[in-house]
Amino acid sequence: MSQLLKDRTDYVITLKDINLRYSGEKDEVTALRDINLGIKNGEFICVLGPSGCGKSTLLKIIAGFLKPSDGEAKMDNEPINGPDWHRGVVFQSPTLYPWLNVRDNVAFGLKMRKLPKNDIEELTNKYLELVGLKGFEKHRPYELSGGMKQRASLARVLVNKPKMILMDEPFGALDALTRQNMQTLIRKVWTKTENTVFLITHDVDEALALGTRIIVMSSRPGKIIKEFNTDFTYHISGENHESPRYTPKYMEVREEILDIINCQD
Ligand SMILES: Nc1ncnc2c1ncn2[C@@H]1O[C@H](COP(=O)(O)OP(=O)(O)OP(=O)(O)O)[C@@H](O)[C@H]1O
Ligand SMILES: [Mg+2]
């Protein structure tokens, strides 16, 4: 681990010398090796890497679903000992209770935490509005499109005002247009809430359109092999809405990332 990482105190998340081994029936699988990563407040991290390289495993460690075999994972300098609403997780398939309507799905966690009724009402309204689901509060999940379900899942996480949002290929199952709308939404949420975001994607353009830092992983055992600091997301969300997509700088970074990933396959 670098001295720089050790000395920094403004990290929300620090992963230090992490290995993760899964024990299978016959042998062990080393999914992650030597992971060292510091995530700063307000960063939008996008993770890219070949299938099976350990991206979801990494997210599960940060979320607190998995304990590393070696090393330590900390949030605000405290060990991560389990899932916690400070770290909200959005998966590829929306996780909604089918028997509850949208409003009750979004309010569920707050009710569990026994927040005062008025606060629940206020927070639920605020985040339903932010994700564009006003008017659909009474709908059940089966009455929603894929994109709307994912908006509801996001609102369900946001009402808890998490410090960090973790997303595992959240838009992977959506059609291209819906996907683009969801990218715009998540960028807006990130800007408005000043959250820290950790998003896994298979799509280089998605990573470039959203991330302030892109992390590229090697095939199994997954290691972080390269990081890119990028600012295309600010250009896209800026007043002029300029598309950086076909600028030389964009193409250059895109090519470099694709070369690294393709070399792994
Ligand atoms: N519960 C488990 N038990 C044993 N091995 C596992 C388990 N979960 C994942 N693995 C293995 O660990 C490796 C990393 O899996 P992981 O799901 O983290 O990869 P990924 O990068 O998210 O892949 P994908 O891009 O396909 O979603 C894979 O080889 C996988 O088969
Ligand atoms: Mg995965």
PDB file of C-alpha atoms and ligand atoms in Angstrom:
ATOM      1  CA  MET A   1       0.000   0.000   0.000  1.00  0.00           C
ATOM      2  CA  SER A   2       1.383   3.389  -0.926  1.00  0.00           C
ATOM      3  CA  GLN A   3       2.439   5.898   1.699  1.00  0.00           C
ATOM      4  CA  LEU A   4       0.047   8.369   0.108  1.00  0.00           C
ATOM      5  CA  LEU A   5      -2.946   6.146   0.756  1.00  0.00           C
ATOM      6  CA  LYS A   6      -1.848   5.517   4.336  1.00  0.00           C
ATOM      7  CA  ASP A   7      -1.536   9.219   5.067  1.00  0.00           C
ATOM      8  CA  ARG A   8      -4.862  10.291   3.654  1.00  0.00           C
ATOM      9  CA  THR A   9      -7.631  10.764   6.143  1.00  0.00           C
ATOM     10  CA  ASP A  10     -10.315  12.111   3.830  1.00  0.00           C
ATOM     11  CA  TYR A  11     -11.298   8.735   2.404  1.00  0.00           C
ATOM     12  CA  VAL A  12     -14.821   7.448   2.933  1.00  0.00           C
ATOM     13  CA  ILE A  13     -13.741   3.923   2.082  1.00  0.00           C
ATOM     14  CA  THR A  14     -10.323   2.363   2.480  1.00  0.00           C
ATOM     15  CA  LEU A  15      -9.559  -1.136   1.287  1.00  0.00           C
ATOM     16  CA  LYS A  16      -6.162  -2.306   2.424  1.00  0.00           C
ATOM     17  CA  ASP A  17      -4.285  -5.371   1.172  1.00  0.00           C
ATOM     18  CA  ILE A  18      -7.477  -7.283   0.503  1.00  0.00           C
ATOM     19  CA  ASN A  19      -7.641 -10.867  -0.751  1.00  0.00           C
ATOM     20  CA  LEU A  20     -10.903 -12.729  -1.103  1.00  0.00           C
ATOM     21  CA  ARG A  21     -11.069 -16.501  -1.451  1.00  0.00           C
ATOM     22  CA  TYR A  22     -14.288 -18.431  -1.969  1.00  0.00           C
ATOM     23  CA  SER A  23     -14.154 -21.992  -0.713  1.00  0.00           C
ATOM     24  CA  GLY A  24     -15.790 -24.272  -3.268  1.00  0.00           C
ATOM     25  CA  GLU A  25     -16.661 -27.967  -2.879  1.00  0.00           C
ATOM     26  CA  LYS A  26     -13.326 -29.114  -4.298  1.00  0.00           C
ATOM     27  CA  ASP A  27     -10.966 -26.189  -4.151  1.00  0.00           C
ATOM     28  CA  GLU A  28     -10.652 -22.546  -3.299  1.00  0.00           C
ATOM     29  CA  VAL A  29     -11.219 -19.741  -5.771  1.00  0.00           C
ATOM     30  CA  THR A  30      -9.182 -16.593  -5.298  1.00  0.00           C
ATOM     31  CA  ALA A  31     -11.534 -13.911  -6.557  1.00  0.00           C
ATOM     32  CA  LEU A  32      -9.585 -10.824  -5.448  1.00  0.00           C
ATOM     33  CA  ARG A  33      -5.900 -10.317  -4.794  1.00  0.00           C
ATOM     34  CA  ASP A  34      -3.977  -7.369  -3.335  1.00  0.00           C
ATOM     35  CA  ILE A  35      -6.745  -4.828  -3.524  1.00  0.00           C
ATOM     36  CA  ASN A  36      -5.758  -1.417  -2.238  1.00  0.00           C
ATOM     37  CA  LEU A  37      -8.211   1.367  -2.853  1.00  0.00           C
ATOM     38  CA  GLY A  38      -9.185   4.627  -1.225  1.00  0.00           C
ATOM     39  CA  ILE A  39     -12.462   6.258  -2.206  1.00  0.00           C
ATOM     40  CA  LYS A  40     -12.823   9.940  -1.509  1.00  0.00           C
ATOM     41  CA  ASN A  41     -15.976  11.721  -0.536  1.00  0.00           C
ATOM     42  CA  GLY A  42     -18.022  12.703  -3.593  1.00  0.00           C
ATOM     43  CA  GLU A  43     -16.149  10.568  -6.100  1.00  0.00           C
ATOM     44  CA  PHE A  44     -18.041   8.720  -8.824  1.00  0.00           C
ATOM     45  CA  ILE A  45     -16.115   5.488  -9.256  1.00  0.00           C
ATOM     46  CA  CYS A  46     -16.863   3.234 -12.214  1.00  0.00           C
ATOM     47  CA  VAL A  47     -15.453  -0.282 -12.248  1.00  0.00           C
ATOM     48  CA  LEU A  48     -14.725  -2.129 -15.481  1.00  0.00           C
ATOM     49  CA  GLY A  49     -13.223  -5.552 -16.064  1.00  0.00           C
ATOM     50  CA  PRO A  50     -13.789  -8.890 -17.765  1.00  0.00           C
ATOM     51  CA  SER A  51     -16.634 -11.128 -16.634  1.00  0.00           C
ATOM     52  CA  GLY A  52     -15.765 -13.099 -13.509  1.00  0.00           C
ATOM     53  CA  CYS A  53     -12.898 -10.798 -12.500  1.00  0.00           C
ATOM     54  CA  GLY A  54     -14.375 -10.053  -9.091  1.00  0.00           C
ATOM     55  CA  LYS A  55     -16.249  -6.757  -9.574  1.00  0.00           C
ATOM     56  CA  SER A  56     -19.357  -7.903  -7.709  1.00  0.00           C
ATOM     57  CA  THR A  57     -17.171  -9.479  -5.035  1.00  0.00           C
ATOM     58  CA  LEU A  58     -15.474  -6.117  -4.513  1.00  0.00           C
ATOM     59  CA  LEU A  59     -18.843  -4.375  -4.237  1.00  0.00           C
ATOM     60  CA  LYS A  60     -20.058  -6.979  -1.741  1.00  0.00           C
ATOM     61  CA  ILE A  61     -17.014  -6.343   0.465  1.00  0.00           C
ATOM     62  CA  ILE A  62     -17.671  -2.591   0.474  1.00  0.00           C
ATOM     63  CA  ALA A  63     -21.385  -3.212   1.101  1.00  0.00           C
ATOM     64  CA  GLY A  64     -20.506  -5.476   4.040  1.00  0.00           C
ATOM     65  CA  PHE A  65     -22.090  -8.635   2.579  1.00  0.00           C
ATOM     66  CA  LEU A  66     -18.686 -10.372   2.438  1.00  0.00           C
ATOM     67  CA  LYS A  67     -15.725 -10.267   4.775  1.00  0.00           C
ATOM     68  CA  PRO A  68     -12.299 -10.202   3.106  1.00  0.00           C
ATOM     69  CA  SER A  69     -10.139 -13.306   3.668  1.00  0.00           C
ATOM     70  CA  ASP A  70      -7.136 -11.010   4.326  1.00  0.00           C
ATOM     71  CA  GLY A  71      -6.761  -7.280   4.762  1.00  0.00           C
ATOM     72  CA  GLU A  72      -9.263  -4.754   5.956  1.00  0.00           C
ATOM     73  CA  ALA A  73     -12.193  -2.770   4.627  1.00  0.00           C
ATOM     74  CA  LYS A  74     -13.110   0.425   6.442  1.00  0.00           C
ATOM     75  CA  MET A  75     -15.645   3.188   6.137  1.00  0.00           C
ATOM     76  CA  ASP A  76     -14.772   6.479   7.829  1.00  0.00           C
ATOM     77  CA  ASN A  77     -11.941   4.626   9.499  1.00  0.00           C
ATOM     78  CA  GLU A  78     -14.256   2.076  11.141  1.00  0.00           C
ATOM     79  CA  PRO A  79     -14.142  -1.578  10.062  1.00  0.00           C
ATOM     80  CA  ILE A  80     -17.047  -2.613   7.833  1.00  0.00           C
ATOM     81  CA  ASN A  81     -18.729  -5.372   9.800  1.00  0.00           C
ATOM     82  CA  GLY A  82     -21.937  -5.908   7.867  1.00  0.00           C
ATOM     83  CA  PRO A  83     -24.524  -4.213   5.683  1.00  0.00           C
ATOM     84  CA  ASP A  84     -25.600  -0.803   6.806  1.00  0.00           C
ATOM     85  CA  TRP A  85     -27.942   1.875   5.409  1.00  0.00           C
ATOM     86  CA  HIS A  86     -25.001   4.289   5.080  1.00  0.00           C
ATOM     87  CA  ARG A  87     -24.118   2.179   2.049  1.00  0.00           C
ATOM     88  CA  GLY A  88     -27.158   1.714  -0.196  1.00  0.00           C
ATOM     89  CA  VAL A  89     -27.000  -1.028  -2.824  1.00  0.00           C
ATOM     90  CA  VAL A  90     -28.788  -1.103  -6.194  1.00  0.00           C
ATOM     91  CA  PHE A  91     -28.563  -4.388  -8.119  1.00  0.00           C
ATOM     92  CA  GLN A  92     -29.125  -5.199 -11.772  1.00  0.00           C
ATOM     93  CA  SER A  93     -32.557  -6.644 -11.017  1.00  0.00           C
ATOM     94  CA  PRO A  94     -34.718  -4.241  -9.078  1.00  0.00           C
ATOM     95  CA  THR A  95     -35.308  -5.421  -5.525  1.00  0.00           C
ATOM     96  CA  LEU A  96     -38.865  -4.376  -4.746  1.00  0.00           C
ATOM     97  CA  TYR A  97     -41.518  -6.096  -2.671  1.00  0.00           C
ATOM     98  CA  PRO A  98     -44.169  -7.140  -5.198  1.00  0.00           C
ATOM     99  CA  TRP A  99     -47.010  -6.848  -2.687  1.00  0.00           C
ATOM    100  CA  LEU A 100     -46.233  -3.217  -1.802  1.00  0.00           C
ATOM    101  CA  ASN A 101     -46.948  -0.205  -3.979  1.00  0.00           C
ATOM    102  CA  VAL A 102     -44.170   2.163  -5.031  1.00  0.00           C
ATOM    103  CA  ARG A 103     -44.662   4.538  -2.107  1.00  0.00           C
ATOM    104  CA  ASP A 104     -44.624   1.758   0.481  1.00  0.00           C
ATOM    105  CA  ASN A 105     -41.610   0.135  -1.143  1.00  0.00           C
ATOM    106  CA  VAL A 106     -39.706   3.415  -0.946  1.00  0.00           C
ATOM    107  CA  ALA A 107     -40.853   4.108   2.629  1.00  0.00           C
ATOM    108  CA  PHE A 108     -40.181   0.553   3.849  1.00  0.00           C
ATOM    109  CA  GLY A 109     -36.663   1.075   5.245  1.00  0.00           C
ATOM    110  CA  LEU A 110     -37.670   4.279   7.014  1.00  0.00           C
ATOM    111  CA  LYS A 111     -40.617   2.517   8.675  1.00  0.00           C
ATOM    112  CA  MET A 112     -38.272  -0.262   9.773  1.00  0.00           C
ATOM    113  CA  ARG A 113     -36.017   2.369  11.310  1.00  0.00           C
ATOM    114  CA  LYS A 114     -39.111   3.771  13.061  1.00  0.00           C
ATOM    115  CA  LEU A 115     -38.648   7.322  11.850  1.00  0.00           C
ATOM    116  CA  PRO A 116     -41.441   9.779  12.715  1.00  0.00           C
ATOM    117  CA  LYS A 117     -44.393   9.606  10.314  1.00  0.00           C
ATOM    118  CA  ASN A 118     -43.907  13.152   9.024  1.00  0.00           C
ATOM    119  CA  ASP A 119     -40.260  12.513   8.221  1.00  0.00           C
ATOM    120  CA  ILE A 120     -41.150   9.336   6.353  1.00  0.00           C
ATOM    121  CA  GLU A 121     -43.761  11.228   4.348  1.00  0.00           C
ATOM    122  CA  GLU A 122     -41.414  14.082   3.549  1.00  0.00           C
ATOM    123  CA  LEU A 123     -38.422  11.947   2.591  1.00  0.00           C
ATOM    124  CA  THR A 124     -40.514   9.565   0.505  1.00  0.00           C
ATOM    125  CA  ASN A 125     -42.073  12.454  -1.433  1.00  0.00           C
ATOM    126  CA  LYS A 126     -38.731  14.147  -1.940  1.00  0.00           C
ATOM    127  CA  TYR A 127     -37.022  11.119  -3.430  1.00  0.00           C
ATOM    128  CA  LEU A 128     -40.006   9.915  -5.470  1.00  0.00           C
ATOM    129  CA  GLU A 129     -39.920  13.346  -7.056  1.00  0.00           C
ATOM    130  CA  LEU A 130     -36.149  13.264  -7.604  1.00  0.00           C
ATOM    131  CA  VAL A 131     -36.297   9.941  -9.458  1.00  0.00           C
ATOM    132  CA  GLY A 132     -39.330  11.045 -11.497  1.00  0.00           C
ATOM    133  CA  LEU A 133     -41.928   8.699 -10.026  1.00  0.00           C
ATOM    134  CA  LYS A 134     -44.450  11.293  -8.843  1.00  0.00           C
ATOM    135  CA  GLY A 135     -47.866  10.097  -9.956  1.00  0.00           C
ATOM    136  CA  PHE A 136     -46.880   6.429  -9.784  1.00  0.00           C
ATOM    137  CA  GLU A 137     -46.945   6.085  -5.992  1.00  0.00           C
ATOM    138  CA  LYS A 138     -49.909   3.717  -5.983  1.00  0.00           C
ATOM    139  CA  HIS A 139     -48.563   1.435  -8.700  1.00  0.00           C
ATOM    140  CA  ARG A 140     -47.390  -2.040  -7.813  1.00  0.00           C
ATOM    141  CA  PRO A 141     -44.013  -3.205  -9.210  1.00  0.00           C
ATOM    142  CA  TYR A 142     -45.697  -5.416 -11.853  1.00  0.00           C
ATOM    143  CA  GLU A 143     -47.325  -2.287 -13.282  1.00  0.00           C
ATOM    144  CA  LEU A 144     -43.965  -0.570 -13.870  1.00  0.00           C
ATOM    145  CA  SER A 145     -41.491  -0.677 -16.757  1.00  0.00           C
ATOM    146  CA  GLY A 146     -37.940  -1.914 -16.130  1.00  0.00           C
ATOM    147  CA  GLY A 147     -36.625   1.646 -15.951  1.00  0.00           C
ATOM    148  CA  MET A 148     -39.342   2.691 -13.506  1.00  0.00           C
ATOM    149  CA  LYS A 149     -38.614  -0.298 -11.284  1.00  0.00           C
ATOM    150  CA  GLN A 150     -34.979   0.712 -11.208  1.00  0.00           C
ATOM    151  CA  ARG A 151     -35.991   4.300 -10.340  1.00  0.00           C
ATOM    152  CA  ALA A 152     -38.054   2.949  -7.446  1.00  0.00           C
ATOM    153  CA  SER A 153     -35.108   0.800  -6.266  1.00  0.00           C
ATOM    154  CA  LEU A 154     -32.917   3.877  -6.378  1.00  0.00           C
ATOM    155  CA  ALA A 155     -35.439   5.984  -4.420  1.00  0.00           C
ATOM    156  CA  ARG A 156     -35.627   3.187  -1.852  1.00  0.00           C
ATOM    157  CA  VAL A 157     -31.905   3.498  -1.301  1.00  0.00           C
ATOM    158  CA  LEU A 158     -31.834   7.325  -1.420  1.00  0.00           C
ATOM    159  CA  VAL A 159     -34.492   7.893   1.261  1.00  0.00           C
ATOM    160  CA  ASN A 160     -32.000   6.557   3.789  1.00  0.00           C
ATOM    161  CA  LYS A 161     -29.630   9.373   2.802  1.00  0.00           C
ATOM    162  CA  PRO A 162     -26.717   6.962   2.460  1.00  0.00           C
ATOM    163  CA  LYS A 163     -23.177   8.292   2.339  1.00  0.00           C
ATOM    164  CA  MET A 164     -22.477   5.976  -0.491  1.00  0.00           C
ATOM    165  CA  ILE A 165     -24.447   4.353  -3.304  1.00  0.00           C
ATOM    166  CA  LEU A 166     -23.170   1.018  -4.615  1.00  0.00           C
ATOM    167  CA  MET A 167     -24.541  -0.174  -7.934  1.00  0.00           C
ATOM    168  CA  ASP A 168     -23.907  -3.510  -9.650  1.00  0.00           C
ATOM    169  CA  GLU A 169     -24.632  -3.122 -13.365  1.00  0.00           C
ATOM    170  CA  PRO A 170     -27.835  -1.290 -12.506  1.00  0.00           C
ATOM    171  CA  PHE A 171     -28.771  -0.461 -16.095  1.00  0.00           C
ATOM    172  CA  GLY A 172     -27.526  -3.652 -17.743  1.00  0.00           C
ATOM    173  CA  ALA A 173     -30.996  -5.067 -18.357  1.00  0.00           C
ATOM    174  CA  LEU A 174     -32.457  -1.875 -19.813  1.00  0.00           C
ATOM    175  CA  ASP A 175     -32.857  -0.869 -23.466  1.00  0.00           C
ATOM    176  CA  ALA A 176     -30.446   1.728 -24.851  1.00  0.00           C
ATOM    177  CA  LEU A 177     -32.736   4.743 -24.540  1.00  0.00           C
ATOM    178  CA  THR A 178     -33.916   3.927 -21.007  1.00  0.00           C
ATOM    179  CA  ARG A 179     -30.336   3.266 -20.076  1.00  0.00           C
ATOM    180  CA  GLN A 180     -29.317   6.712 -21.240  1.00  0.00           C
ATOM    181  CA  ASN A 181     -32.156   8.306 -19.258  1.00  0.00           C
ATOM    182  CA  MET A 182     -31.056   6.383 -16.183  1.00  0.00           C
ATOM    183  CA  GLN A 183     -27.480   7.580 -16.658  1.00  0.00           C
ATOM    184  CA  THR A 184     -28.737  11.160 -16.755  1.00  0.00           C
ATOM    185  CA  LEU A 185     -30.782  10.481 -13.621  1.00  0.00           C
ATOM    186  CA  ILE A 186     -27.938   8.966 -11.647  1.00  0.00           C
ATOM    187  CA  ARG A 187     -25.665  11.861 -12.612  1.00  0.00           C
ATOM    188  CA  LYS A 188     -28.356  14.281 -11.392  1.00  0.00           C
ATOM    189  CA  VAL A 189     -28.738  12.334  -8.128  1.00  0.00           C
ATOM    190  CA  TRP A 190     -24.984  12.310  -7.610  1.00  0.00           C
ATOM    191  CA  THR A 191     -24.781  16.078  -8.190  1.00  0.00           C
ATOM    192  CA  LYS A 192     -27.781  16.909  -5.983  1.00  0.00           C
ATOM    193  CA  THR A 193     -27.034  14.604  -3.072  1.00  0.00           C
ATOM    194  CA  GLU A 194     -23.226  14.999  -3.254  1.00  0.00           C
ATOM    195  CA  ASN A 195     -23.080  11.277  -2.685  1.00  0.00           C
ATOM    196  CA  THR A 196     -20.154   8.996  -3.275  1.00  0.00           C
ATOM    197  CA  VAL A 197     -20.989   6.469  -5.984  1.00  0.00           C
ATOM    198  CA  PHE A 198     -19.407   3.106  -6.816  1.00  0.00           C
ATOM    199  CA  LEU A 199     -20.857   1.690 -10.034  1.00  0.00           C
ATOM    200  CA  ILE A 200     -19.968  -1.524 -11.831  1.00  0.00           C
ATOM    201  CA  THR A 201     -20.562  -1.631 -15.555  1.00  0.00           C
ATOM    202  CA  HIS A 202     -19.685  -3.675 -18.625  1.00  0.00           C
ATOM    203  CA  ASP A 203     -20.006  -0.618 -20.805  1.00  0.00           C
ATOM    204  CA  VAL A 204     -16.928   1.568 -21.345  1.00  0.00           C
ATOM    205  CA  ASP A 205     -19.038   4.444 -22.625  1.00  0.00           C
ATOM    206  CA  GLU A 206     -21.209   4.308 -19.524  1.00  0.00           C
ATOM    207  CA  ALA A 207     -18.104   4.492 -17.331  1.00  0.00           C
ATOM    208  CA  LEU A 208     -16.740   7.412 -19.351  1.00  0.00           C
ATOM    209  CA  ALA A 209     -20.070   9.241 -19.330  1.00  0.00           C
ATOM    210  CA  LEU A 210     -20.476   8.979 -15.555  1.00  0.00           C
ATOM    211  CA  GLY A 211     -17.240   8.413 -13.676  1.00  0.00           C
ATOM    212  CA  THR A 212     -14.759  10.819 -12.138  1.00  0.00           C
ATOM    213  CA  ARG A 213     -12.474   7.831 -11.722  1.00  0.00           C
ATOM    214  CA  ILE A 214     -12.492   4.608 -13.702  1.00  0.00           C
ATOM    215  CA  ILE A 215     -10.977   1.494 -12.202  1.00  0.00           C
ATOM    216  CA  VAL A 216      -9.983  -1.318 -14.537  1.00  0.00           C
ATOM    217  CA  MET A 217      -9.576  -4.814 -13.127  1.00  0.00           C
ATOM    218  CA  SER A 218      -7.655  -7.807 -14.438  1.00  0.00           C
ATOM    219  CA  SER A 219      -9.214 -11.201 -15.018  1.00  0.00           C
ATOM    220  CA  ARG A 220      -9.314 -13.574 -12.052  1.00  0.00           C
ATOM    221  CA  PRO A 221      -7.808 -13.241  -9.530  1.00  0.00           C
ATOM    222  CA  GLY A 222      -9.051  -9.696  -9.814  1.00  0.00           C
ATOM    223  CA  LYS A 223      -6.555  -6.914  -9.247  1.00  0.00           C
ATOM    224  CA  ILE A 224      -6.812  -3.228  -9.950  1.00  0.00           C
ATOM    225  CA  ILE A 225      -4.522  -2.802 -12.921  1.00  0.00           C
ATOM    226  CA  LYS A 226      -5.179   0.763 -13.993  1.00  0.00           C
ATOM    227  CA  GLU A 227      -7.068   3.845 -12.891  1.00  0.00           C
ATOM    228  CA  PHE A 228      -8.163   6.817 -14.967  1.00  0.00           C
ATOM    229  CA  ASN A 229      -9.273  10.178 -13.638  1.00  0.00           C
ATOM    230  CA  THR A 230     -11.904  11.482 -16.022  1.00  0.00           C
ATOM    231  CA  ASP A 231     -14.057  14.603 -16.211  1.00  0.00           C
ATOM    232  CA  PHE A 232     -16.350  13.879 -19.159  1.00  0.00           C
ATOM    233  CA  THR A 233     -19.333  13.644 -16.811  1.00  0.00           C
ATOM    234  CA  TYR A 234     -18.949  17.345 -15.936  1.00  0.00           C
ATOM    235  CA  HIS A 235     -18.954  18.300 -19.610  1.00  0.00           C
ATOM    236  CA  ILE A 236     -22.095  16.299 -20.273  1.00  0.00           C
ATOM    237  CA  SER A 237     -23.928  17.806 -17.306  1.00  0.00           C
ATOM    238  CA  GLY A 238     -22.570  21.316 -17.901  1.00  0.00           C
ATOM    239  CA  GLU A 239     -24.682  24.175 -19.215  1.00  0.00           C
ATOM    240  CA  ASN A 240     -23.766  23.550 -22.826  1.00  0.00           C
ATOM    241  CA  HIS A 241     -24.468  19.819 -22.591  1.00  0.00           C
ATOM    242  CA  GLU A 242     -21.549  19.251 -24.884  1.00  0.00           C
ATOM    243  CA  SER A 243     -21.011  15.668 -25.889  1.00  0.00           C
ATOM    244  CA  PRO A 244     -17.411  14.687 -25.339  1.00  0.00           C
ATOM    245  CA  ARG A 245     -18.048  11.353 -27.031  1.00  0.00           C
ATOM    246  CA  TYR A 246     -16.101  11.842 -30.198  1.00  0.00           C
ATOM    247  CA  THR A 247     -13.435  14.197 -28.956  1.00  0.00           C
ATOM    248  CA  PRO A 248      -9.850  12.995 -29.394  1.00  0.00           C
ATOM    249  CA  LYS A 249      -9.326  12.861 -25.621  1.00  0.00           C
ATOM    250  CA  TYR A 250     -12.399  10.678 -25.135  1.00  0.00           C
ATOM    251  CA  MET A 251     -11.423   8.323 -27.948  1.00  0.00           C
ATOM    252  CA  GLU A 252      -7.914   8.050 -26.589  1.00  0.00           C
ATOM    253  CA  VAL A 253      -9.002   7.034 -23.068  1.00  0.00           C
ATOM    254  CA  ARG A 254     -11.678   4.722 -24.489  1.00  0.00           C
ATOM    255  CA  GLU A 255      -9.163   2.931 -26.703  1.00  0.00           C
ATOM    256  CA  GLU A 256      -6.714   2.535 -23.853  1.00  0.00           C
ATOM    257  CA  ILE A 257      -9.339   1.016 -21.548  1.00  0.00           C
ATOM    258  CA  LEU A 258     -10.617  -1.327 -24.263  1.00  0.00           C
ATOM    259  CA  ASP A 259      -7.075  -2.460 -25.047  1.00  0.00           C
ATOM    260  CA  ILE A 260      -6.477  -3.328 -21.393  1.00  0.00           C
ATOM    261  CA  ILE A 261      -9.753  -5.231 -21.076  1.00  0.00           C
ATOM    262  CA  ASN A 262      -9.354  -7.080 -24.358  1.00  0.00           C
ATOM    263  CA  CYS A 263      -5.843  -8.148 -23.416  1.00  0.00           C
ATOM    264  CA  GLN A 264      -7.338  -9.909 -20.383  1.00  0.00           C
ATOM    265  CA  ASP A 265      -9.836 -12.094 -22.251  1.00  0.00           C
TER     266      ASP A 265
HETATM  267  N1  LIG B   1     -20.289 -17.621  -3.760  1.00  0.00           N
HETATM  268  C1  LIG B   1     -19.280 -17.995  -4.548  1.00  0.00           C
HETATM  269  N2  LIG B   1     -18.643 -19.182  -4.351  1.00  0.00           N
HETATM  270  C2  LIG B   1     -17.608 -19.552  -5.129  1.00  0.00           C
HETATM  271  N3  LIG B   1     -17.115 -18.804  -6.140  1.00  0.00           N
HETATM  272  C3  LIG B   1     -17.711 -17.624  -6.384  1.00  0.00           C
HETATM  273  C4  LIG B   1     -18.824 -17.158  -5.609  1.00  0.00           C
HETATM  274  N4  LIG B   1     -19.210 -15.939  -6.078  1.00  0.00           N
HETATM  275  C5  LIG B   1     -18.356 -15.668  -7.099  1.00  0.00           C
HETATM  276  N5  LIG B   1     -17.472 -16.662  -7.288  1.00  0.00           N
HETATM  277  C6  LIG B   1     -16.399 -16.689  -8.286  1.00  0.00           C
HETATM  278  O1  LIG B   1     -15.534 -15.581  -8.030  1.00  0.00           O
HETATM  279  C7  LIG B   1     -15.161 -14.964  -9.243  1.00  0.00           C
HETATM  280  C8  LIG B   1     -15.556 -13.509  -9.233  1.00  0.00           C
HETATM  281  O2  LIG B   1     -16.978 -13.414  -9.253  1.00  0.00           O
HETATM  282  P1  LIG B   1     -17.749 -12.031  -9.356  1.00  0.00           P
HETATM  283  O3  LIG B   1     -19.199 -12.335  -9.357  1.00  0.00           O
HETATM  284  O4  LIG B   1     -17.236 -11.116  -8.330  1.00  0.00           O
HETATM  285  O5  LIG B   1     -17.269 -11.518 -10.790  1.00  0.00           O
HETATM  286  P2  LIG B   1     -17.800 -10.293 -11.688  1.00  0.00           P
HETATM  287  O6  LIG B   1     -16.594  -9.542 -12.137  1.00  0.00           O
HETATM  288  O7  LIG B   1     -18.852  -9.555 -10.962  1.00  0.00           O
HETATM  289  O8  LIG B   1     -18.428 -11.051 -12.951  1.00  0.00           O
HETATM  290  P3  LIG B   1     -19.598 -10.557 -13.939  1.00  0.00           P
HETATM  291  O9  LIG B   1     -19.001  -9.463 -14.774  1.00  0.00           O
HETATM  292  O10 LIG B   1     -19.908 -11.754 -14.769  1.00  0.00           O
HETATM  293  O11 LIG B   1     -20.756 -10.105 -13.100  1.00  0.00           O
HETATM  294  C9  LIG B   1     -15.813 -15.769 -10.357  1.00  0.00           C
HETATM  295  O12 LIG B   1     -14.882 -16.661 -10.857  1.00  0.00           O
HETATM  296  C10 LIG B   1     -16.942 -16.495  -9.674  1.00  0.00           C
HETATM  297  O13 LIG B   1     -17.190 -17.725 -10.292  1.00  0.00           O
HETATM  298 MG    MG B   2     -20.854  -9.182 -11.331  1.00  0.00          MG
END
